[in-house]
Amino acid sequence: LAKTTQPISMDSYEGQEVNITCSHNNIATNDYITWYQQFPSQGPRFIIQGYKTKVTNEVASLFIPADRKSSTLSLPRVSLSDTAVYYCLVGVNDYKLSFGAGTTVTVRA
Amino acid sequence: EAGVTQFPSHSVIEKGQTVTLRCDPISGHDNLYWYRRVMGKEIKFLLHFVKESKQDESGMPNNRFLAERTGGTYSTLKVQPAELEDSGVYFCASTARGLGYNEQFFGPGTRLTVL
């Protein structure tokens, strides 16, 4: 599994855009990049997955540069309810999801 | 549609006792996974079922842990005898075949405290 590195924590305010960058220098050709979100006292929840360029859904956008050695999860106009831990995972059809420490995002009023 | 459910939500037991955790996956999901987070550590994979068969139990810490999924529906994870280091949150997840293994649906977890 490709090792990932992401910031331990980020602070933001309501209405701002939050961008979390994940480094995965050893990503393999067949690996996908997946992001999960975890609220306190809940299990992780799948947010978005991509292979290259840009993916967008109703929750977030995922930007992946051509070399795929990093990716950025973008949360538009965050609210207090977006306060959570965000995990970047890299793998291919990897039933053994490997969670790192994640990034704790705190949104303030 | 109901999500993944886990029971109990919390369990407090004495060292040496036995505890059984239950997971009900989303109906129709053949794949069921167990993970756990022990204090201060990251979420780690324990094992993977496809229907009633264990596909991979490489993450099970030792033989005090026994997982079953009789009939391919709900699963149980038994810890016998429990030790202090078993304290943590145990998560169950499920996914349907072909959905993409990277998208798993997690339950809320069972918080186990061993005193």
CSV table of C-alpha atoms in Angstrom, one decimal:
chain,number,residue,atom,x,y,z
A,1,LEU,CA,0.0,0.0,0.0
A,2,ALA,CA,1.2,3.5,-0.8
A,3,LYS,CA,2.1,5.5,2.3
A,4,THR,CA,0.2,8.8,2.6
A,5,THR,CA,1.1,12.0,4.4
A,6,GLN,CA,-1.4,14.6,5.3
A,7,PRO,CA,-1.5,17.5,7.8
A,8,ILE,CA,-2.5,16.6,11.3
A,9,SER,CA,-5.0,19.4,11.7
A,10,MET,CA,-6.6,22.4,9.9
A,11,ASP,CA,-8.7,25.2,11.2
A,12,SER,CA,-11.3,27.1,9.2
A,13,TYR,CA,-14.3,29.3,9.5
A,14,GLU,CA,-17.8,28.8,8.2
A,15,GLY,CA,-18.3,29.7,4.6
A,16,GLN,CA,-14.6,29.2,3.7
A,17,GLU,CA,-13.2,26.6,1.3
A,18,VAL,CA,-11.0,24.0,2.9
A,19,ASN,CA,-8.3,22.3,0.9
A,20,ILE,CA,-6.5,19.2,2.3
A,21,THR,CA,-3.5,18.0,0.5
A,22,CYS,CA,-2.3,14.4,0.7
A,23,SER,CA,1.1,13.3,-0.5
A,24,HIS,CA,1.5,9.7,-1.9
A,25,ASN,CA,4.9,9.7,-3.6
A,26,ASN,CA,4.9,5.9,-4.1
A,27,ILE,CA,1.5,5.5,-5.6
A,28,ALA,CA,1.3,2.6,-8.1
A,29,THR,CA,-0.1,2.8,-11.6
A,30,ASN,CA,-3.3,1.0,-10.7
A,31,ASP,CA,-3.9,2.7,-7.4
A,32,TYR,CA,-7.0,4.9,-6.8
A,33,ILE,CA,-7.1,7.7,-4.3
A,34,THR,CA,-10.0,7.6,-1.8
A,35,TRP,CA,-11.1,10.0,0.9
A,36,TYR,CA,-13.1,9.2,4.0
A,37,GLN,CA,-14.7,11.4,6.6
A,38,GLN,CA,-15.3,10.5,10.2
A,39,PHE,CA,-17.4,12.4,12.7
A,40,PRO,CA,-17.0,11.8,16.4
A,41,SER,CA,-18.6,8.6,17.6
A,42,GLN,CA,-19.3,7.4,14.1
A,43,GLY,CA,-17.6,5.1,11.6
A,44,PRO,CA,-15.7,6.5,8.6
A,45,ARG,CA,-17.8,7.5,5.6
A,46,PHE,CA,-16.7,7.4,2.0
A,47,ILE,CA,-16.6,10.8,0.4
A,48,ILE,CA,-14.9,10.6,-3.0
A,49,GLN,CA,-12.6,8.5,-5.1
A,50,GLY,CA,-10.5,9.4,-8.2
A,51,TYR,CA,-7.7,8.2,-10.4
A,52,LYS,CA,-6.5,11.3,-12.2
A,53,THR,CA,-7.5,14.9,-13.0
A,54,LYS,CA,-10.6,16.1,-11.2
A,55,VAL,CA,-13.6,14.4,-9.7
A,56,THR,CA,-16.6,16.3,-8.2
A,57,ASN,CA,-19.6,15.2,-6.3
A,58,GLU,CA,-22.2,16.8,-4.1
A,59,VAL,CA,-19.9,16.8,-1.1
A,60,ALA,CA,-16.4,17.6,-2.4
A,61,SER,CA,-14.0,17.9,-5.2
A,62,LEU,CA,-10.8,15.9,-5.7
A,63,PHE,CA,-7.9,17.3,-7.6
A,64,ILE,CA,-5.1,15.0,-8.8
A,65,PRO,CA,-2.1,16.3,-10.7
A,66,ALA,CA,-0.7,14.5,-13.7
A,67,ASP,CA,2.1,12.9,-11.7
A,68,ARG,CA,-0.4,11.6,-9.1
A,69,LYS,CA,2.1,12.0,-6.3
A,70,SER,CA,-0.4,14.1,-4.4
A,71,SER,CA,-4.1,14.9,-4.3
A,72,THR,CA,-6.2,17.7,-2.8
A,73,LEU,CA,-9.6,17.3,-1.3
A,74,SER,CA,-11.6,20.5,-1.5
A,75,LEU,CA,-14.6,21.2,0.7
A,76,PRO,CA,-16.5,24.2,-0.6
A,77,ARG,CA,-18.1,26.6,1.8
A,78,VAL,CA,-17.7,24.6,5.0
A,79,SER,CA,-20.2,24.7,7.9
A,80,LEU,CA,-19.8,23.7,11.5
A,81,SER,CA,-21.1,20.2,10.6
A,82,ASP,CA,-18.1,19.6,8.4
A,83,THR,CA,-15.9,19.4,11.5
A,84,ALA,CA,-14.5,15.9,11.3
A,85,VAL,CA,-11.4,13.8,10.6
A,86,TYR,CA,-10.6,13.3,6.9
A,87,TYR,CA,-8.6,10.4,5.7
A,88,CYS,CA,-6.7,10.0,2.5
A,89,LEU,CA,-6.3,6.3,1.3
A,90,VAL,CA,-4.4,5.0,-1.7
A,91,GLY,CA,-4.9,1.5,-3.1
A,92,VAL,CA,-6.5,-0.6,-5.8
A,93,ASN,CA,-9.7,-2.6,-5.0
A,94,ASP,CA,-8.1,-2.8,-1.6
A,95,TYR,CA,-10.5,-4.5,0.7
A,96,LYS,CA,-7.9,-3.9,3.5
A,97,LEU,CA,-8.5,-0.2,3.9
A,98,SER,CA,-5.5,1.4,5.5
A,99,PHE,CA,-6.3,4.5,7.5
A,100,GLY,CA,-3.5,6.8,8.6
A,101,ALA,CA,-3.9,9.5,11.3
A,102,GLY,CA,-6.0,11.6,9.1
A,103,THR,CA,-6.5,15.4,9.2
A,104,THR,CA,-8.7,16.9,11.9
A,105,VAL,CA,-10.6,19.8,10.4
A,106,THR,CA,-12.2,22.2,12.8
A,107,VAL,CA,-14.7,24.7,11.5
A,108,ARG,CA,-15.4,27.7,13.7
A,109,ALA,CA,-18.3,30.1,13.6
B,1,GLU,CA,-32.4,1.6,3.5
B,2,ALA,CA,-30.9,0.7,6.9
B,3,GLY,CA,-27.1,1.1,7.2
B,4,VAL,CA,-24.7,-1.1,9.0
B,5,THR,CA,-25.6,-1.6,12.6
B,6,GLN,CA,-23.5,-2.7,15.5
B,7,PHE,CA,-24.5,-4.0,18.9
B,8,PRO,CA,-23.8,-3.1,21.6
B,9,SER,CA,-22.7,0.5,21.2
B,10,HIS,CA,-20.7,0.3,24.4
B,11,SER,CA,-19.4,-2.6,26.5
B,12,VAL,CA,-17.5,-2.5,29.8
B,13,ILE,CA,-16.1,-5.8,31.0
B,14,GLU,CA,-13.5,-7.1,33.4
B,15,LYS,CA,-10.2,-8.5,32.2
B,16,GLY,CA,-10.6,-12.2,31.6
B,17,GLN,CA,-14.3,-12.0,30.7
B,18,THR,CA,-15.8,-12.8,27.3
B,19,VAL,CA,-17.5,-10.3,25.1
B,20,THR,CA,-19.3,-10.8,21.8
B,21,LEU,CA,-19.8,-7.9,19.4
B,22,ARG,CA,-22.4,-8.1,16.6
B,23,CYS,CA,-22.6,-6.5,13.2
B,24,ASP,CA,-25.5,-6.5,10.8
B,25,PRO,CA,-24.4,-5.4,7.4
B,26,ILE,CA,-26.5,-3.7,4.8
B,27,SER,CA,-28.9,-6.2,3.3
B,28,GLY,CA,-27.5,-7.9,0.3
B,29,HIS,CA,-23.9,-7.0,1.0
B,30,ASP,CA,-21.7,-10.1,0.6
B,31,ASN,CA,-18.6,-8.5,1.9
B,32,LEU,CA,-18.2,-7.8,5.6
B,33,TYR,CA,-15.1,-6.3,7.3
B,34,TRP,CA,-14.0,-5.8,10.9
B,35,TYR,CA,-11.7,-3.0,11.9
B,36,ARG,CA,-10.6,-1.6,15.2
B,37,ARG,CA,-9.0,1.4,16.7
B,38,VAL,CA,-7.2,0.9,19.9
B,39,MET,CA,-6.4,3.9,22.1
B,40,GLY,CA,-4.2,6.5,20.4
B,41,LYS,CA,-3.7,4.3,17.3
B,42,GLU,CA,-5.0,4.3,13.8
B,43,ILE,CA,-7.9,2.3,12.5
B,44,LYS,CA,-6.6,-1.2,11.6
B,45,PHE,CA,-8.1,-4.0,9.4
B,46,LEU,CA,-9.0,-7.2,11.3
B,47,LEU,CA,-10.6,-9.5,8.8
B,48,HIS,CA,-12.8,-9.8,5.7
B,49,PHE,CA,-15.8,-12.2,5.0
B,50,VAL,CA,-17.3,-12.9,1.6
B,51,LYS,CA,-20.7,-14.3,2.6
B,52,GLU,CA,-19.9,-16.9,5.3
B,53,SER,CA,-16.3,-17.5,4.2
B,54,LYS,CA,-13.3,-15.8,5.8
B,55,GLN,CA,-11.3,-14.3,2.9
B,56,ASP,CA,-8.6,-12.7,5.0
B,57,GLU,CA,-8.1,-12.7,8.7
B,58,SER,CA,-4.5,-11.5,8.7
B,59,GLY,CA,-5.3,-8.6,10.9
B,60,MET,CA,-6.7,-10.6,13.8
B,61,PRO,CA,-4.3,-9.9,16.7
B,62,ASN,CA,-4.3,-13.4,18.3
B,63,ASN,CA,-6.3,-16.5,18.9
B,64,ARG,CA,-8.4,-14.8,21.6
B,65,PHE,CA,-10.4,-13.2,18.8
B,66,LEU,CA,-12.9,-15.3,16.9
B,67,ALA,CA,-15.1,-14.0,14.1
B,68,GLU,CA,-18.1,-15.8,12.6
B,69,ARG,CA,-20.6,-15.1,10.0
B,70,THR,CA,-23.0,-18.1,9.9
B,71,GLY,CA,-25.4,-18.0,7.0
B,72,GLY,CA,-23.6,-15.1,5.4
B,73,THR,CA,-25.7,-12.4,7.1
B,74,TYR,CA,-24.8,-10.9,10.4
B,75,SER,CA,-21.4,-11.4,12.0
B,76,THR,CA,-20.1,-11.7,15.5
B,77,LEU,CA,-16.7,-11.0,16.9
B,78,LYS,CA,-15.9,-12.7,20.2
B,79,VAL,CA,-13.0,-11.8,22.5
B,80,GLN,CA,-12.2,-14.5,25.0
B,81,PRO,CA,-10.6,-13.9,27.4
B,82,ALA,CA,-10.5,-10.1,27.1
B,83,GLU,CA,-7.3,-8.3,28.0
B,84,LEU,CA,-6.7,-4.6,28.8
B,85,GLU,CA,-5.1,-3.9,25.4
B,86,ASP,CA,-8.3,-5.0,23.7
B,87,SER,CA,-9.9,-1.8,24.7
B,88,GLY,CA,-10.9,0.4,21.7
B,89,VAL,CA,-13.5,0.9,19.1
B,90,TYR,CA,-14.5,-2.0,16.9
B,91,PHE,CA,-16.0,-1.0,13.5
B,92,CYS,CA,-17.8,-3.2,11.0
B,93,ALA,CA,-18.2,-2.3,7.4
B,94,SER,CA,-19.9,-3.9,4.4
B,95,THR,CA,-20.0,-3.6,0.7
B,96,ALA,CA,-21.7,-5.3,-2.3
B,97,ARG,CA,-19.7,-7.2,-4.9
B,98,GLY,CA,-18.6,-5.1,-7.8
B,99,LEU,CA,-19.3,-1.8,-6.0
B,100,GLY,CA,-15.6,-1.1,-5.6
B,101,TYR,CA,-13.8,-2.3,-2.6
B,102,ASN,CA,-12.6,1.2,-1.8
B,103,GLU,CA,-16.1,2.3,-0.9
B,104,GLN,CA,-17.1,0.5,2.3
B,105,PHE,CA,-20.1,1.4,4.5
B,106,PHE,CA,-19.2,1.6,8.1
B,107,GLY,CA,-21.3,1.1,11.2
B,108,PRO,CA,-21.0,3.4,14.2
B,109,GLY,CA,-18.7,1.1,16.1
B,110,THR,CA,-18.7,-0.7,19.4
B,111,ARG,CA,-16.6,0.9,22.2
B,112,LEU,CA,-15.1,-1.8,24.3
B,113,THR,CA,-13.5,-1.0,27.6
B,114,VAL,CA,-11.7,-3.7,29.5
B,115,LEU,CA,-11.0,-3.0,33.1
